Amino acid sequence: MATPRNDVLQSVFITGLKNVHGVEHQALALIDRQLNHLTNYPEVADKLRKHRVETEQQIVRVEEILDGFGESRSLLKDAALTLSGNLAAIAHVFAPDEILKNSFANFAFENFEAASYNSLIALADAGGFGKATPLLRTSLGEEQAMAAWLDEHNAALTLQYVERRAAGETASH
Ligand SMILES: [Fe+2]
């Protein structure tokens, strides 16, 4: 039975799905921007390429859940296109330590995504939208794994950057 609380739960859930859909599109753009300008850190490039594939699947999962609520795709495109540009500022193409700044920003971004999925899982559980939960959990796991990888490689990447600079090699990207 529809109650005011259930209506609010569903509304917040659907808004959250649309938001994360936009965030994932922004993630694709950020990954592409970095891959276009990344030559000396093949391990990072490889990881970004793999996570790009995961990100595309995450978008499909969100669309599948939204389809179940009869939400139209045309509105989603709008949401993706009207994203605020502030996240785009985390492209650090002109910084001498671009590789490090991007790595820190990626870590922040992956944690933002993980928090979004955690929030959606709580809404799905509370609202009885049980079909969504396994899809959201899969995406959450991918975001957490990516964040963990970035965290684990932060120290080594920093030292790699120092070695390249000390050797007079291109170190920024
Ligand atoms: Fe991600």
PDB file of C-alpha atoms in Angstrom, residues 42-133:
ATOM      1  CA  PRO A  42      50.888   1.946 -18.310  1.00  0.00           C
ATOM      2  CA  GLU A  43      49.677   0.243 -15.143  1.00  0.00           C
ATOM      3  CA  VAL A  44      47.415   3.187 -14.355  1.00  0.00           C
ATOM      4  CA  ALA A  45      46.205   3.364 -17.957  1.00  0.00           C
ATOM      5  CA  ASP A  46      45.409  -0.339 -17.931  1.00  0.00           C
ATOM      6  CA  LYS A  47      43.438  -0.041 -14.710  1.00  0.00           C
ATOM      7  CA  LEU A  48      41.515   2.974 -16.011  1.00  0.00           C
ATOM      8  CA  ARG A  49      40.650   1.087 -19.204  1.00  0.00           C
ATOM      9  CA  LYS A  50      39.311  -1.858 -17.190  1.00  0.00           C
ATOM     10  CA  HIS A  51      37.304   0.403 -14.913  1.00  0.00           C
ATOM     11  CA  ARG A  52      35.880   2.161 -17.980  1.00  0.00           C
ATOM     12  CA  VAL A  53      34.349  -1.162 -19.060  1.00  0.00           C
ATOM     13  CA  GLU A  54      32.913  -1.615 -15.559  1.00  0.00           C
ATOM     14  CA  THR A  55      31.538   1.928 -15.627  1.00  0.00           C
ATOM     15  CA  GLU A  56      29.664   1.229 -18.868  1.00  0.00           C
ATOM     16  CA  GLN A  57      28.101  -1.824 -17.218  1.00  0.00           C
ATOM     17  CA  GLN A  58      27.174   0.247 -14.165  1.00  0.00           C
ATOM     18  CA  ILE A  59      25.278   2.667 -16.417  1.00  0.00           C
ATOM     19  CA  VAL A  60      23.360  -0.248 -17.959  1.00  0.00           C
ATOM     20  CA  ARG A  61      22.484  -1.527 -14.454  1.00  0.00           C
ATOM     21  CA  VAL A  62      21.128   1.860 -13.389  1.00  0.00           C
ATOM     22  CA  GLU A  63      19.062   2.091 -16.585  1.00  0.00           C
ATOM     23  CA  GLU A  64      17.697  -1.404 -15.984  1.00  0.00           C
ATOM     24  CA  ILE A  65      16.527  -0.416 -12.493  1.00  0.00           C
ATOM     25  CA  LEU A  66      15.000   2.829 -13.769  1.00  0.00           C
ATOM     26  CA  ASP A  67      13.215   0.929 -16.546  1.00  0.00           C
ATOM     27  CA  GLY A  68      11.466  -1.061 -13.816  1.00  0.00           C
ATOM     28  CA  PHE A  69       9.967   2.194 -12.545  1.00  0.00           C
ATOM     29  CA  GLY A  70       8.902   3.263 -16.032  1.00  0.00           C
ATOM     30  CA  GLU A  71      11.362   6.148 -16.111  1.00  0.00           C
ATOM     31  CA  SER A  72      12.067   7.453 -19.593  1.00  0.00           C
ATOM     32  CA  ARG A  73      15.529   7.469 -21.154  1.00  0.00           C
ATOM     33  CA  SER A  74      15.105  10.895 -22.737  1.00  0.00           C
ATOM     34  CA  LEU A  75      15.017  12.517 -19.302  1.00  0.00           C
ATOM     35  CA  LEU A  76      18.182  10.666 -18.359  1.00  0.00           C
ATOM     36  CA  LYS A  77      20.070  12.150 -21.276  1.00  0.00           C
ATOM     37  CA  ASP A  78      19.166  15.592 -19.999  1.00  0.00           C
ATOM     38  CA  ALA A  79      20.460  14.747 -16.571  1.00  0.00           C
ATOM     39  CA  ALA A  80      23.741  13.509 -18.027  1.00  0.00           C
ATOM     40  CA  LEU A  81      24.210  16.629 -20.138  1.00  0.00           C
ATOM     41  CA  THR A  82      23.351  19.154 -17.463  1.00  0.00           C
ATOM     42  CA  LEU A  83      25.804  17.879 -14.892  1.00  0.00           C
ATOM     43  CA  SER A  84      27.614  20.615 -13.081  1.00  0.00           C
ATOM     44  CA  GLY A  85      31.036  21.220 -14.512  1.00  0.00           C
ATOM     45  CA  ASN A  86      32.854  21.355 -11.203  1.00  0.00           C
ATOM     46  CA  LEU A  87      33.983  17.753 -11.363  1.00  0.00           C
ATOM     47  CA  ALA A  88      35.521  18.417 -14.765  1.00  0.00           C
ATOM     48  CA  ALA A  89      37.958  20.676 -12.983  1.00  0.00           C
ATOM     49  CA  ILE A  90      39.719  17.633 -11.624  1.00  0.00           C
ATOM     50  CA  ALA A  91      41.481  17.201 -14.924  1.00  0.00           C
ATOM     51  CA  HIS A  92      44.963  18.434 -14.113  1.00  0.00           C
ATOM     52  CA  VAL A  93      46.475  18.511 -17.555  1.00  0.00           C
ATOM     53  CA  PHE A  94      48.769  21.477 -16.896  1.00  0.00           C
ATOM     54  CA  ALA A  95      50.066  20.426 -13.498  1.00  0.00           C
ATOM     55  CA  PRO A  96      53.642  19.110 -13.354  1.00  0.00           C
ATOM     56  CA  ASP A  97      52.332  16.434 -10.979  1.00  0.00           C
ATOM     57  CA  GLU A  98      49.264  15.727 -13.108  1.00  0.00           C
ATOM     58  CA  ILE A  99      49.509  11.954 -12.580  1.00  0.00           C
ATOM     59  CA  LEU A 100      49.371  12.372  -8.793  1.00  0.00           C
ATOM     60  CA  LYS A 101      46.592  14.960  -8.767  1.00  0.00           C
ATOM     61  CA  ASN A 102      44.517  12.750 -11.072  1.00  0.00           C
ATOM     62  CA  SER A 103      45.148   9.764  -8.852  1.00  0.00           C
ATOM     63  CA  PHE A 104      43.970  11.654  -5.757  1.00  0.00           C
ATOM     64  CA  ALA A 105      40.919  12.914  -7.656  1.00  0.00           C
ATOM     65  CA  ASN A 106      40.114   9.417  -8.903  1.00  0.00           C
ATOM     66  CA  PHE A 107      40.252   8.159  -5.329  1.00  0.00           C
ATOM     67  CA  ALA A 108      37.825  10.890  -4.246  1.00  0.00           C
ATOM     68  CA  PHE A 109      35.567  10.184  -7.220  1.00  0.00           C
ATOM     69  CA  GLU A 110      35.427   6.418  -6.621  1.00  0.00           C
ATOM     70  CA  ASN A 111      34.541   6.999  -2.979  1.00  0.00           C
ATOM     71  CA  PHE A 112      31.800   9.429  -4.031  1.00  0.00           C
ATOM     72  CA  GLU A 113      30.392   6.742  -6.319  1.00  0.00           C
ATOM     73  CA  ALA A 114      30.636   4.087  -3.588  1.00  0.00           C
ATOM     74  CA  ALA A 115      28.777   6.360  -1.160  1.00  0.00           C
ATOM     75  CA  SER A 116      26.065   6.895  -3.800  1.00  0.00           C
ATOM     76  CA  TYR A 117      25.564   3.139  -4.234  1.00  0.00           C
ATOM     77  CA  ASN A 118      25.570   2.551  -0.473  1.00  0.00           C
ATOM     78  CA  SER A 119      22.838   5.160  -0.126  1.00  0.00           C
ATOM     79  CA  LEU A 120      20.807   3.594  -2.966  1.00  0.00           C
ATOM     80  CA  ILE A 121      21.121   0.140  -1.362  1.00  0.00           C
ATOM     81  CA  ALA A 122      19.738   1.539   1.909  1.00  0.00           C
ATOM     82  CA  LEU A 123      16.796   3.049  -0.012  1.00  0.00           C
ATOM     83  CA  ALA A 124      16.190  -0.178  -1.947  1.00  0.00           C
ATOM     84  CA  ASP A 125      16.166  -2.186   1.289  1.00  0.00           C
ATOM     85  CA  ALA A 126      13.876   0.246   3.102  1.00  0.00           C
ATOM     86  CA  GLY A 127      11.545   0.659   0.130  1.00  0.00           C
ATOM     87  CA  GLY A 128      11.277  -3.002  -0.767  1.00  0.00           C
ATOM     88  CA  PHE A 129      12.867  -2.486  -4.197  1.00  0.00           C
ATOM     89  CA  GLY A 130      14.626  -5.814  -3.753  1.00  0.00           C
ATOM     90  CA  LYS A 131      15.336  -6.472  -7.425  1.00  0.00           C
ATOM     91  CA  ALA A 132      17.644  -3.467  -7.491  1.00  0.00           C
ATOM     92  CA  THR A 133      19.801  -4.552  -4.563  1.00  0.00           C
TER      93      THR A 133
END
